[in-house]
Amino acid sequence: MQKIVTNLWYDTEAKEAAEFYCSLFADSKITDIQHYTEASGRPADLAVTVDFELNGQKFTAINGGGEYNYTHAMSLLVNCDDQEEVDRLWSALLADGGKEIECGWLNDKYGVPWQIWPSEAYELVSGDDREAVNRAMKAMFGMKKIVLQAMRDAYDGKIDPA
């Protein structure tokens, strides 16, 4: 059993959100659904919790009501293998009402904050060449979706991210 499980709060969209997220990541599935009972005051056919796995990591979606909203104080970070994965996830998570933020951050249509981050970008914003890192970091701060080639070009001094 996974010791720490992330719980995601929804009004009534927990199952829909879990199905959507599972469609985006390999090795993902819904593992259990618990429903409200008549005693709860909510519809008995409404899921109270939906347990699911994304790429083998466990999550629980909870239909707890609409009184709480997400903030960027906590987000789901996806370390992407390449630009193609960044582009695919970025587009899918923004579809149907998502919102771009900045520096690889977005909110999906449910309001859940995500960071879609290409793993190679870690190398471009760290290291010993402080001038190159500063250029790459400056380029990143000007982006919403991370574009690796632009960060590489800034790092290499091929473009001025001013």
mmCIF file of N, CA, C and O in Angstrom, residues 24-126:
data_model
loop_
_atom_site.group_PDB
_atom_site.id
_atom_site.type_symbol
_atom_site.label_atom_id
_atom_site.label_comp_id
_atom_site.label_asym_id
_atom_site.label_seq_id
_atom_site.Cartn_x
_atom_site.Cartn_y
_atom_site.Cartn_z
ATOM 1 N N LEU A 24 -4.829 9.960 -19.998
ATOM 2 C CA LEU A 24 -3.639 10.720 -20.394
ATOM 3 C C LEU A 24 -2.316 10.024 -20.101
ATOM 4 O O LEU A 24 -1.297 10.367 -20.696
ATOM 5 N N PHE A 25 -2.311 9.084 -19.160
ATOM 6 C CA PHE A 25 -1.057 8.497 -18.701
ATOM 7 C C PHE A 25 -1.072 6.983 -18.836
ATOM 8 O O PHE A 25 -2.068 6.334 -18.500
ATOM 9 N N ALA A 26 0.053 6.446 -19.283
ATOM 10 C CA ALA A 26 0.202 4.993 -19.388
ATOM 11 C C ALA A 26 0.135 4.372 -17.999
ATOM 12 O O ALA A 26 0.382 5.043 -16.996
ATOM 13 N N ASP A 27 -0.185 3.109 -17.947
ATOM 14 C CA ASP A 27 -0.235 2.359 -16.689
ATOM 15 C C ASP A 27 -1.158 3.052 -15.687
ATOM 16 O O ASP A 27 -0.801 3.264 -14.541
ATOM 17 N N SER A 28 -2.344 3.454 -16.147
ATOM 18 C CA SER A 28 -3.293 4.173 -15.302
ATOM 19 C C SER A 28 -4.641 3.472 -15.333
ATOM 20 O O SER A 28 -5.044 2.913 -16.348
ATOM 21 N N LYS A 29 -5.339 3.533 -14.193
ATOM 22 C CA LYS A 29 -6.633 2.855 -14.113
ATOM 23 C C LYS A 29 -7.392 3.314 -12.880
ATOM 24 O O LYS A 29 -6.800 3.768 -11.897
ATOM 25 N N ILE A 30 -8.715 3.160 -12.943
ATOM 26 C CA ILE A 30 -9.565 3.350 -11.768
ATOM 27 C C ILE A 30 -9.568 2.028 -11.019
ATOM 28 O O ILE A 30 -9.756 0.971 -11.611
ATOM 29 N N THR A 31 -9.320 2.098 -9.716
ATOM 30 C CA THR A 31 -9.205 0.865 -8.929
ATOM 31 C C THR A 31 -10.397 0.616 -8.018
ATOM 32 O O THR A 31 -10.628 -0.526 -7.624
ATOM 33 N N ASP A 32 -11.163 1.670 -7.676
ATOM 34 C CA ASP A 32 -12.324 1.467 -6.809
ATOM 35 C C ASP A 32 -13.200 2.709 -6.842
ATOM 36 O O ASP A 32 -12.695 3.827 -6.997
ATOM 37 N N ILE A 33 -14.499 2.503 -6.701
ATOM 38 C CA ILE A 33 -15.449 3.607 -6.597
ATOM 39 C C ILE A 33 -16.394 3.292 -5.439
ATOM 40 O O ILE A 33 -16.990 2.218 -5.396
ATOM 41 N N GLN A 34 -16.500 4.232 -4.509
ATOM 42 C CA GLN A 34 -17.454 4.137 -3.400
ATOM 43 C C GLN A 34 -18.535 5.181 -3.631
ATOM 44 O O GLN A 34 -18.230 6.309 -4.017
ATOM 45 N N HIS A 35 -19.791 4.824 -3.384
ATOM 46 C CA HIS A 35 -20.903 5.738 -3.622
ATOM 47 C C HIS A 35 -21.507 6.235 -2.316
ATOM 48 O O HIS A 35 -21.447 5.552 -1.294
ATOM 49 N N TYR A 36 -22.078 7.423 -2.386
ATOM 50 C CA TYR A 36 -22.860 7.928 -1.265
ATOM 51 C C TYR A 36 -24.040 7.000 -1.021
ATOM 52 O O TYR A 36 -24.472 6.286 -1.929
ATOM 53 N N THR A 37 -24.561 7.008 0.179
ATOM 54 C CA THR A 37 -25.782 6.269 0.501
ATOM 55 C C THR A 37 -26.912 7.265 0.688
ATOM 56 O O THR A 37 -26.688 8.484 0.728
ATOM 57 N N GLU A 38 -28.097 6.764 0.828
ATOM 58 C CA GLU A 38 -29.262 7.621 1.042
ATOM 59 C C GLU A 38 -29.104 8.470 2.303
ATOM 60 O O GLU A 38 -29.655 9.561 2.407
ATOM 61 N N ALA A 39 -28.360 7.988 3.267
ATOM 62 C CA ALA A 39 -28.177 8.695 4.542
ATOM 63 C C ALA A 39 -27.290 9.938 4.410
ATOM 64 O O ALA A 39 -27.251 10.761 5.317
ATOM 65 N N SER A 40 -26.605 10.094 3.291
ATOM 66 C CA SER A 40 -25.627 11.169 3.166
ATOM 67 C C SER A 40 -26.223 12.530 2.828
ATOM 68 O O SER A 40 -25.563 13.551 3.028
ATOM 69 N N GLY A 41 -27.412 12.542 2.257
ATOM 70 C CA GLY A 41 -27.966 13.809 1.809
ATOM 71 C C GLY A 41 -27.543 14.174 0.392
ATOM 72 O O GLY A 41 -27.958 15.189 -0.146
ATOM 73 N N ARG A 42 -26.690 13.372 -0.217
ATOM 74 C CA ARG A 42 -26.280 13.563 -1.616
ATOM 75 C C ARG A 42 -26.847 12.402 -2.423
ATOM 76 O O ARG A 42 -27.175 11.348 -1.858
ATOM 77 N N PRO A 43 -26.946 12.533 -3.724
ATOM 78 C CA PRO A 43 -27.529 11.453 -4.534
ATOM 79 C C PRO A 43 -26.791 10.119 -4.339
ATOM 80 O O PRO A 43 -25.554 10.070 -4.345
ATOM 81 N N ALA A 44 -27.531 9.049 -4.172
ATOM 82 C CA ALA A 44 -26.951 7.732 -3.899
ATOM 83 C C ALA A 44 -26.150 7.200 -5.082
ATOM 84 O O ALA A 44 -25.281 6.343 -4.905
ATOM 85 N N ASP A 45 -26.394 7.700 -6.287
ATOM 86 C CA ASP A 45 -25.610 7.233 -7.436
ATOM 87 C C ASP A 45 -24.326 8.043 -7.632
ATOM 88 O O ASP A 45 -23.530 7.757 -8.519
ATOM 89 N N LEU A 46 -24.107 9.052 -6.797
ATOM 90 C CA LEU A 46 -22.901 9.883 -6.892
ATOM 91 C C LEU A 46 -21.748 9.213 -6.155
ATOM 92 O O LEU A 46 -21.890 8.779 -5.013
ATOM 93 N N ALA A 47 -20.605 9.138 -6.821
ATOM 94 C CA ALA A 47 -19.421 8.573 -6.165
ATOM 95 C C ALA A 47 -18.973 9.516 -5.056
ATOM 96 O O ALA A 47 -18.907 10.730 -5.246
ATOM 97 N N VAL A 48 -18.663 8.970 -3.898
ATOM 98 C CA VAL A 48 -18.069 9.774 -2.834
ATOM 99 C C VAL A 48 -16.555 9.781 -3.023
ATOM 100 O O VAL A 48 -15.921 10.828 -2.894
ATOM 101 N N THR A 49 -15.977 8.623 -3.361
ATOM 102 C CA THR A 49 -14.540 8.557 -3.660
ATOM 103 C C THR A 49 -14.307 7.693 -4.889
ATOM 104 O O THR A 49 -15.033 6.726 -5.138
ATOM 105 N N VAL A 50 -13.291 8.074 -5.638
ATOM 106 C CA VAL A 50 -12.848 7.305 -6.791
ATOM 107 C C VAL A 50 -11.350 7.120 -6.622
ATOM 108 O O VAL A 50 -10.590 8.095 -6.655
ATOM 109 N N ASP A 51 -10.930 5.891 -6.389
ATOM 110 C CA ASP A 51 -9.506 5.586 -6.275
ATOM 111 C C ASP A 51 -8.975 5.272 -7.665
ATOM 112 O O ASP A 51 -9.599 4.531 -8.430
ATOM 113 N N PHE A 52 -7.823 5.848 -7.974
ATOM 114 C CA PHE A 52 -7.235 5.611 -9.290
ATOM 115 C C PHE A 52 -5.724 5.701 -9.219
ATOM 116 O O PHE A 52 -5.153 6.178 -8.232
ATOM 117 N N GLU A 53 -5.086 5.185 -10.253
ATOM 118 C CA GLU A 53 -3.631 5.225 -10.366
ATOM 119 C C GLU A 53 -3.251 5.912 -11.663
ATOM 120 O O GLU A 53 -3.855 5.649 -12.703
ATOM 121 N N LEU A 54 -2.265 6.787 -11.585
ATOM 122 C CA LEU A 54 -1.669 7.420 -12.752
ATOM 123 C C LEU A 54 -0.224 6.977 -12.820
ATOM 124 O O LEU A 54 0.555 7.265 -11.895
ATOM 125 N N ASN A 55 0.086 6.245 -13.869
ATOM 126 C CA ASN A 55 1.453 5.744 -14.041
ATOM 127 C C ASN A 55 1.922 5.013 -12.784
ATOM 128 O O ASN A 55 3.070 5.148 -12.360
ATOM 129 N N GLY A 56 0.999 4.273 -12.165
ATOM 130 C CA GLY A 56 1.326 3.481 -10.987
ATOM 131 C C GLY A 56 1.227 4.214 -9.660
ATOM 132 O O GLY A 56 1.355 3.602 -8.606
ATOM 133 N N GLN A 57 1.000 5.537 -9.654
ATOM 134 C CA GLN A 57 0.891 6.307 -8.409
ATOM 135 C C GLN A 57 -0.580 6.448 -8.029
ATOM 136 O O GLN A 57 -1.418 6.797 -8.854
ATOM 137 N N LYS A 58 -0.894 6.209 -6.763
ATOM 138 C CA LYS A 58 -2.279 6.211 -6.299
ATOM 139 C C LYS A 58 -2.782 7.614 -5.962
ATOM 140 O O LYS A 58 -2.057 8.428 -5.399
ATOM 141 N N PHE A 59 -4.049 7.845 -6.303
ATOM 142 C CA PHE A 59 -4.768 9.080 -6.009
ATOM 143 C C PHE A 59 -6.174 8.707 -5.577
ATOM 144 O O PHE A 59 -6.675 7.638 -5.924
ATOM 145 N N THR A 60 -6.834 9.608 -4.879
ATOM 146 C CA THR A 60 -8.247 9.478 -4.585
ATOM 147 C C THR A 60 -8.930 10.788 -4.964
ATOM 148 O O THR A 60 -8.491 11.860 -4.559
ATOM 149 N N ALA A 61 -9.983 10.673 -5.765
ATOM 150 C CA ALA A 61 -10.823 11.826 -6.097
ATOM 151 C C ALA A 61 -12.042 11.757 -5.189
ATOM 152 O O ALA A 61 -12.635 10.695 -5.020
ATOM 153 N N ILE A 62 -12.390 12.892 -4.599
ATOM 154 C CA ILE A 62 -13.487 12.955 -3.631
ATOM 155 C C ILE A 62 -14.527 13.956 -4.125
ATOM 156 O O ILE A 62 -14.191 15.103 -4.435
ATOM 157 N N ASN A 63 -15.776 13.522 -4.188
ATOM 158 C CA ASN A 63 -16.882 14.448 -4.447
ATOM 159 C C ASN A 63 -17.352 14.987 -3.110
ATOM 160 O O ASN A 63 -18.248 14.448 -2.476
ATOM 161 N N GLY A 64 -16.735 16.056 -2.663
ATOM 162 C CA GLY A 64 -17.029 16.594 -1.345
ATOM 163 C C GLY A 64 -17.923 17.811 -1.341
ATOM 164 O O GLY A 64 -18.294 18.298 -0.289
ATOM 165 N N GLY A 65 -18.237 18.356 -2.510
ATOM 166 C CA GLY A 65 -19.047 19.563 -2.576
ATOM 167 C C GLY A 65 -18.247 20.705 -3.170
ATOM 168 O O GLY A 65 -17.025 20.628 -3.289
ATOM 169 N N GLY A 66 -18.912 21.761 -3.544
ATOM 170 C CA GLY A 66 -18.276 22.854 -4.273
ATOM 171 C C GLY A 66 -17.727 23.990 -3.441
ATOM 172 O O GLY A 66 -17.367 25.026 -3.985
ATOM 173 N N GLU A 67 -17.624 23.818 -2.134
ATOM 174 C CA GLU A 67 -17.214 24.957 -1.305
ATOM 175 C C GLU A 67 -15.703 25.209 -1.255
ATOM 176 O O GLU A 67 -15.273 26.226 -0.725
ATOM 177 N N TYR A 68 -14.892 24.312 -1.801
ATOM 178 C CA TYR A 68 -13.437 24.503 -1.768
ATOM 179 C C TYR A 68 -12.884 24.595 -3.180
ATOM 180 O O TYR A 68 -13.369 23.932 -4.091
ATOM 181 N N ASN A 69 -11.852 25.415 -3.341
ATOM 182 C CA ASN A 69 -11.183 25.574 -4.633
ATOM 183 C C ASN A 69 -9.692 25.338 -4.462
ATOM 184 O O ASN A 69 -9.139 25.512 -3.372
ATOM 185 N N TYR A 70 -9.046 24.994 -5.560
ATOM 186 C CA TYR A 70 -7.602 24.759 -5.554
ATOM 187 C C TYR A 70 -6.836 26.074 -5.587
ATOM 188 O O TYR A 70 -7.336 27.079 -6.084
ATOM 189 N N THR A 71 -5.621 26.026 -5.061
ATOM 190 C CA THR A 71 -4.669 27.126 -5.210
ATOM 191 C C THR A 71 -3.376 26.532 -5.755
ATOM 192 O O THR A 71 -3.220 25.312 -5.811
ATOM 193 N N HIS A 72 -2.443 27.388 -6.106
ATOM 194 C CA HIS A 72 -1.155 26.904 -6.601
ATOM 195 C C HIS A 72 -0.177 26.593 -5.477
ATOM 196 O O HIS A 72 0.990 26.319 -5.724
ATOM 197 N N ALA A 73 -0.680 26.613 -4.252
ATOM 198 C CA ALA A 73 0.171 26.247 -3.129
ATOM 199 C C ALA A 73 0.566 24.770 -3.214
ATOM 200 O O ALA A 73 1.543 24.348 -2.610
ATOM 201 N N MET A 74 -0.198 23.996 -3.986
ATOM 202 C CA MET A 74 0.125 22.585 -4.217
ATOM 203 C C MET A 74 -0.318 22.248 -5.628
ATOM 204 O O MET A 74 -1.378 22.685 -6.078
ATOM 205 N N SER A 75 0.502 21.486 -6.342
ATOM 206 C CA SER A 75 0.180 21.133 -7.719
ATOM 207 C C SER A 75 0.690 19.735 -8.019
ATOM 208 O O SER A 75 1.459 19.157 -7.247
ATOM 209 N N LEU A 76 0.262 19.221 -9.156
ATOM 210 C CA LEU A 76 0.735 17.931 -9.632
ATOM 211 C C LEU A 76 1.806 18.192 -10.684
ATOM 212 O O LEU A 76 1.524 18.792 -11.725
ATOM 213 N N LEU A 77 3.019 17.766 -10.417
ATOM 214 C CA LEU A 77 4.150 17.962 -11.327
ATOM 215 C C LEU A 77 4.319 16.710 -12.175
ATOM 216 O O LEU A 77 4.416 15.603 -11.638
ATOM 217 N N VAL A 78 4.360 16.900 -13.492
ATOM 218 C CA VAL A 78 4.612 15.799 -14.416
ATOM 219 C C VAL A 78 5.961 16.046 -15.066
ATOM 220 O O VAL A 78 6.145 17.045 -15.775
ATOM 221 N N ASN A 79 6.922 15.167 -14.818
ATOM 222 C CA ASN A 79 8.228 15.230 -15.463
ATOM 223 C C ASN A 79 8.112 14.537 -16.809
ATOM 224 O O ASN A 79 7.980 13.318 -16.880
ATOM 225 N N CYS A 80 8.170 15.330 -17.879
ATOM 226 C CA CYS A 80 7.958 14.813 -19.229
ATOM 227 C C CYS A 80 9.282 14.407 -19.880
ATOM 228 O O CYS A 80 10.308 15.052 -19.657
ATOM 229 N N ASP A 81 9.214 13.383 -20.708
ATOM 230 C CA ASP A 81 10.404 12.862 -21.375
ATOM 231 C C ASP A 81 10.906 13.772 -22.491
ATOM 232 O O ASP A 81 12.097 13.809 -22.770
ATOM 233 N N ASP A 82 9.993 14.495 -23.153
ATOM 234 C CA ASP A 82 10.389 15.305 -24.303
ATOM 235 C C ASP A 82 9.318 16.354 -24.594
ATOM 236 O O ASP A 82 8.275 16.399 -23.933
ATOM 237 N N GLN A 83 9.579 17.187 -25.596
ATOM 238 C CA GLN A 83 8.642 18.249 -25.962
ATOM 239 C C GLN A 83 7.320 17.688 -26.444
ATOM 240 O O GLN A 83 6.259 18.269 -26.178
ATOM 241 N N GLU A 84 7.363 16.567 -27.126
ATOM 242 C CA GLU A 84 6.129 15.955 -27.614
ATOM 243 C C GLU A 84 5.183 15.616 -26.455
ATOM 244 O O GLU A 84 3.978 15.880 -26.527
ATOM 245 N N GLU A 85 5.727 15.074 -25.380
ATOM 246 C CA GLU A 85 4.894 14.769 -24.218
ATOM 247 C C GLU A 85 4.391 16.048 -23.556
ATOM 248 O O GLU A 85 3.235 16.134 -23.141
ATOM 249 N N VAL A 86 5.247 17.060 -23.457
ATOM 250 C CA VAL A 86 4.822 18.352 -22.918
ATOM 251 C C VAL A 86 3.644 18.878 -23.730
ATOM 252 O O VAL A 86 2.607 19.260 -23.177
ATOM 253 N N ASP A 87 3.788 18.885 -25.049
ATOM 254 C CA ASP A 87 2.749 19.427 -25.923
ATOM 255 C C ASP A 87 1.442 18.645 -25.786
ATOM 256 O O ASP A 87 0.356 19.234 -25.710
ATOM 257 N N ARG A 88 1.533 17.321 -25.752
ATOM 258 C CA ARG A 88 0.339 16.477 -25.670
ATOM 259 C C ARG A 88 -0.415 16.719 -24.372
ATOM 260 O O ARG A 88 -1.625 16.955 -24.368
ATOM 261 N N LEU A 89 0.301 16.700 -23.245
ATOM 262 C CA LEU A 89 -0.349 16.901 -21.951
ATOM 263 C C LEU A 89 -0.862 18.323 -21.796
ATOM 264 O O LEU A 89 -1.949 18.551 -21.259
ATOM 265 N N TRP A 90 -0.078 19.281 -22.257
ATOM 266 C CA TRP A 90 -0.480 20.684 -22.161
ATOM 267 C C TRP A 90 -1.811 20.892 -22.880
ATOM 268 O O TRP A 90 -2.751 21.464 -22.321
ATOM 269 N N SER A 91 -1.906 20.405 -24.097
ATOM 270 C CA SER A 91 -3.135 20.557 -24.875
ATOM 271 C C SER A 91 -4.305 19.839 -24.229
ATOM 272 O O SER A 91 -5.411 20.384 -24.126
ATOM 273 N N ALA A 92 -4.088 18.610 -23.795
ATOM 274 C CA ALA A 92 -5.174 17.819 -23.205
ATOM 275 C C ALA A 92 -5.678 18.438 -21.906
ATOM 276 O O ALA A 92 -6.890 18.512 -21.675
ATOM 277 N N LEU A 93 -4.762 18.894 -21.060
ATOM 278 C CA LEU A 93 -5.172 19.449 -19.769
ATOM 279 C C LEU A 93 -5.815 20.828 -19.900
ATOM 280 O O LEU A 93 -6.602 21.229 -19.051
ATOM 281 N N LEU A 94 -5.520 21.541 -20.970
ATOM 282 C CA LEU A 94 -6.143 22.846 -21.199
ATOM 283 C C LEU A 94 -7.501 22.738 -21.897
ATOM 284 O O LEU A 94 -8.301 23.680 -21.846
ATOM 285 N N ALA A 95 -7.767 21.602 -22.526
ATOM 286 C CA ALA A 95 -8.993 21.433 -23.309
ATOM 287 C C ALA A 95 -10.236 21.664 -22.443
ATOM 288 O O ALA A 95 -10.241 21.374 -21.251
ATOM 289 N N ASP A 96 -11.240 22.195 -23.051
ATOM 290 C CA ASP A 96 -12.567 22.358 -22.425
ATOM 291 C C ASP A 96 -12.567 23.258 -21.195
ATOM 292 O O ASP A 96 -13.309 23.007 -20.243
ATOM 293 N N GLY A 97 -11.704 24.268 -21.172
ATOM 294 C CA GLY A 97 -11.797 25.236 -20.084
ATOM 295 C C GLY A 97 -10.609 25.342 -19.162
ATOM 296 O O GLY A 97 -10.666 26.050 -18.160
ATOM 297 N N GLY A 98 -9.499 24.674 -19.475
ATOM 298 C CA GLY A 98 -8.297 24.848 -18.665
ATOM 299 C C GLY A 98 -7.731 26.246 -18.839
ATOM 300 O O GLY A 98 -8.167 27.014 -19.704
ATOM 301 N N LYS A 99 -6.742 26.594 -18.015
ATOM 302 C CA LYS A 99 -6.174 27.946 -18.039
ATOM 303 C C LYS A 99 -4.658 27.881 -17.934
ATOM 304 O O LYS A 99 -4.121 27.284 -16.990
ATOM 305 N N GLU A 100 -3.967 28.505 -18.890
ATOM 306 C CA GLU A 100 -2.515 28.621 -18.822
ATOM 307 C C GLU A 100 -2.148 29.583 -17.701
ATOM 308 O O GLU A 100 -2.817 30.604 -17.513
ATOM 309 N N ILE A 101 -1.079 29.268 -16.990
ATOM 310 C CA ILE A 101 -0.599 30.178 -15.952
ATOM 311 C C ILE A 101 0.744 30.732 -16.442
ATOM 312 O O ILE A 101 0.766 31.627 -17.259
ATOM 313 N N GLU A 102 1.854 30.159 -16.004
ATOM 314 C CA GLU A 102 3.174 30.565 -16.476
ATOM 315 C C GLU A 102 4.193 29.526 -16.066
ATOM 316 O O GLU A 102 3.943 28.717 -15.180
ATOM 317 N N CYS A 103 5.334 29.557 -16.735
ATOM 318 C CA CYS A 103 6.480 28.689 -16.389
ATOM 319 C C CYS A 103 6.106 27.212 -16.288
ATOM 320 O O CYS A 103 6.580 26.504 -15.401
ATOM 321 N N GLY A 104 5.247 26.742 -17.194
ATOM 322 C CA GLY A 104 4.868 25.335 -17.193
ATOM 323 C C GLY A 104 3.681 25.000 -16.315
ATOM 324 O O GLY A 104 3.314 23.836 -16.194
ATOM 325 N N TRP A 105 3.055 25.993 -15.703
ATOM 326 C CA TRP A 105 1.904 25.769 -14.828
ATOM 327 C C TRP A 105 0.615 25.993 -15.608
ATOM 328 O O TRP A 105 0.529 26.871 -16.460
ATOM 329 N N LEU A 106 -0.394 25.208 -15.259
ATOM 330 C CA LEU A 106 -1.736 25.394 -15.797
ATOM 331 C C LEU A 106 -2.748 24.863 -14.796
ATOM 332 O O LEU A 106 -2.393 24.128 -13.871
ATOM 333 N N ASN A 107 -3.980 25.273 -14.980
ATOM 334 C CA ASN A 107 -5.102 24.676 -14.260
ATOM 335 C C ASN A 107 -5.913 23.916 -15.286
ATOM 336 O O ASN A 107 -6.216 24.460 -16.353
ATOM 337 N N ASP A 108 -6.297 22.676 -14.977
ATOM 338 C CA ASP A 108 -7.149 21.938 -15.894
ATOM 339 C C ASP A 108 -8.592 22.418 -15.759
ATOM 340 O O ASP A 108 -8.886 23.324 -14.970
ATOM 341 N N LYS A 109 -9.485 21.826 -16.521
ATOM 342 C CA LYS A 109 -10.883 22.276 -16.530
ATOM 343 C C LYS A 109 -11.583 22.095 -15.190
ATOM 344 O O LYS A 109 -12.638 22.688 -14.951
ATOM 345 N N TYR A 110 -10.998 21.299 -14.293
ATOM 346 C CA TYR A 110 -11.556 21.104 -12.950
ATOM 347 C C TYR A 110 -10.939 22.061 -11.935
ATOM 348 O O TYR A 110 -11.305 22.042 -10.766
ATOM 349 N N GLY A 111 -9.948 22.845 -12.384
ATOM 350 C CA GLY A 111 -9.271 23.773 -11.495
ATOM 351 C C GLY A 111 -8.014 23.213 -10.846
ATOM 352 O O GLY A 111 -7.333 23.910 -10.100
ATOM 353 N N VAL A 112 -7.681 21.944 -11.110
ATOM 354 C CA VAL A 112 -6.507 21.314 -10.503
ATOM 355 C C VAL A 112 -5.238 21.920 -11.104
ATOM 356 O O VAL A 112 -5.079 21.961 -12.326
ATOM 357 N N PRO A 113 -4.310 22.409 -10.266
ATOM 358 C CA PRO A 113 -3.052 22.964 -10.763
ATOM 359 C C PRO A 113 -2.055 21.858 -11.144
ATOM 360 O O PRO A 113 -1.862 20.904 -10.388
ATOM 361 N N TRP A 114 -1.457 22.014 -12.298
ATOM 362 C CA TRP A 114 -0.458 21.084 -12.819
ATOM 363 C C TRP A 114 0.794 21.863 -13.222
ATOM 364 O O TRP A 114 0.702 23.015 -13.633
ATOM 365 N N GLN A 115 1.930 21.189 -13.140
ATOM 366 C CA GLN A 115 3.168 21.688 -13.723
ATOM 367 C C GLN A 115 3.586 20.660 -14.764
ATOM 368 O O GLN A 115 3.837 19.503 -14.428
ATOM 369 N N ILE A 116 3.652 21.072 -16.010
ATOM 370 C CA ILE A 116 4.049 20.187 -17.100
ATOM 371 C C ILE A 116 5.472 20.592 -17.462
ATOM 372 O O ILE A 116 5.702 21.637 -18.071
ATOM 373 N N TRP A 117 6.414 19.760 -17.062
ATOM 374 C CA TRP A 117 7.828 20.143 -17.052
ATOM 375 C C TRP A 117 8.678 19.116 -17.784
ATOM 376 O O TRP A 117 8.703 17.941 -17.404
ATOM 377 N N PRO A 118 9.409 19.542 -18.816
ATOM 378 C CA PRO A 118 10.316 18.613 -19.491
ATOM 379 C C PRO A 118 11.546 18.353 -18.617
ATOM 380 O O PRO A 118 12.190 19.295 -18.143
ATOM 381 N N SER A 119 11.859 17.091 -18.396
ATOM 382 C CA SER A 119 12.972 16.735 -17.499
ATOM 383 C C SER A 119 14.282 17.398 -17.913
ATOM 384 O O SER A 119 15.083 17.786 -17.062
ATOM 385 N N GLU A 120 14.510 17.550 -19.213
ATOM 386 C CA GLU A 120 15.751 18.178 -19.689
ATOM 387 C C GLU A 120 15.895 19.619 -19.182
ATOM 388 O O GLU A 120 17.011 20.120 -19.021
ATOM 389 N N ALA A 121 14.783 20.271 -18.907
ATOM 390 C CA ALA A 121 14.840 21.664 -18.455
ATOM 391 C C ALA A 121 15.565 21.807 -17.118
ATOM 392 O O ALA A 121 16.143 22.849 -16.837
ATOM 393 N N TYR A 122 15.549 20.748 -16.300
ATOM 394 C CA TYR A 122 16.294 20.803 -15.035
ATOM 395 C C TYR A 122 17.767 21.108 -15.292
ATOM 396 O O TYR A 122 18.389 21.884 -14.570
ATOM 397 N N GLU A 123 18.333 20.488 -16.324
ATOM 398 C CA GLU A 123 19.745 20.705 -16.657
ATOM 399 C C GLU A 123 19.996 22.139 -17.117
ATOM 400 O O GLU A 123 21.077 22.680 -16.907
ATOM 401 N N LEU A 124 18.990 22.736 -17.745
ATOM 402 C CA LEU A 124 19.154 24.085 -18.289
ATOM 403 C C LEU A 124 19.014 25.174 -17.228
ATOM 404 O O LEU A 124 19.446 26.299 -17.449
ATOM 405 N N VAL A 125 18.408 24.853 -16.103
ATOM 406 C CA VAL A 125 18.243 25.856 -15.040
ATOM 407 C C VAL A 125 19.107 25.536 -13.817
ATOM 408 O O VAL A 125 18.887 26.075 -12.740
ATOM 409 N N SER A 126 20.083 24.675 -14.027
ATOM 410 C CA SER A 126 21.048 24.380 -12.970
ATOM 411 C C SER A 126 22.406 24.176 -13.634
ATOM 412 O O SER A 126 22.506 24.148 -14.848
#
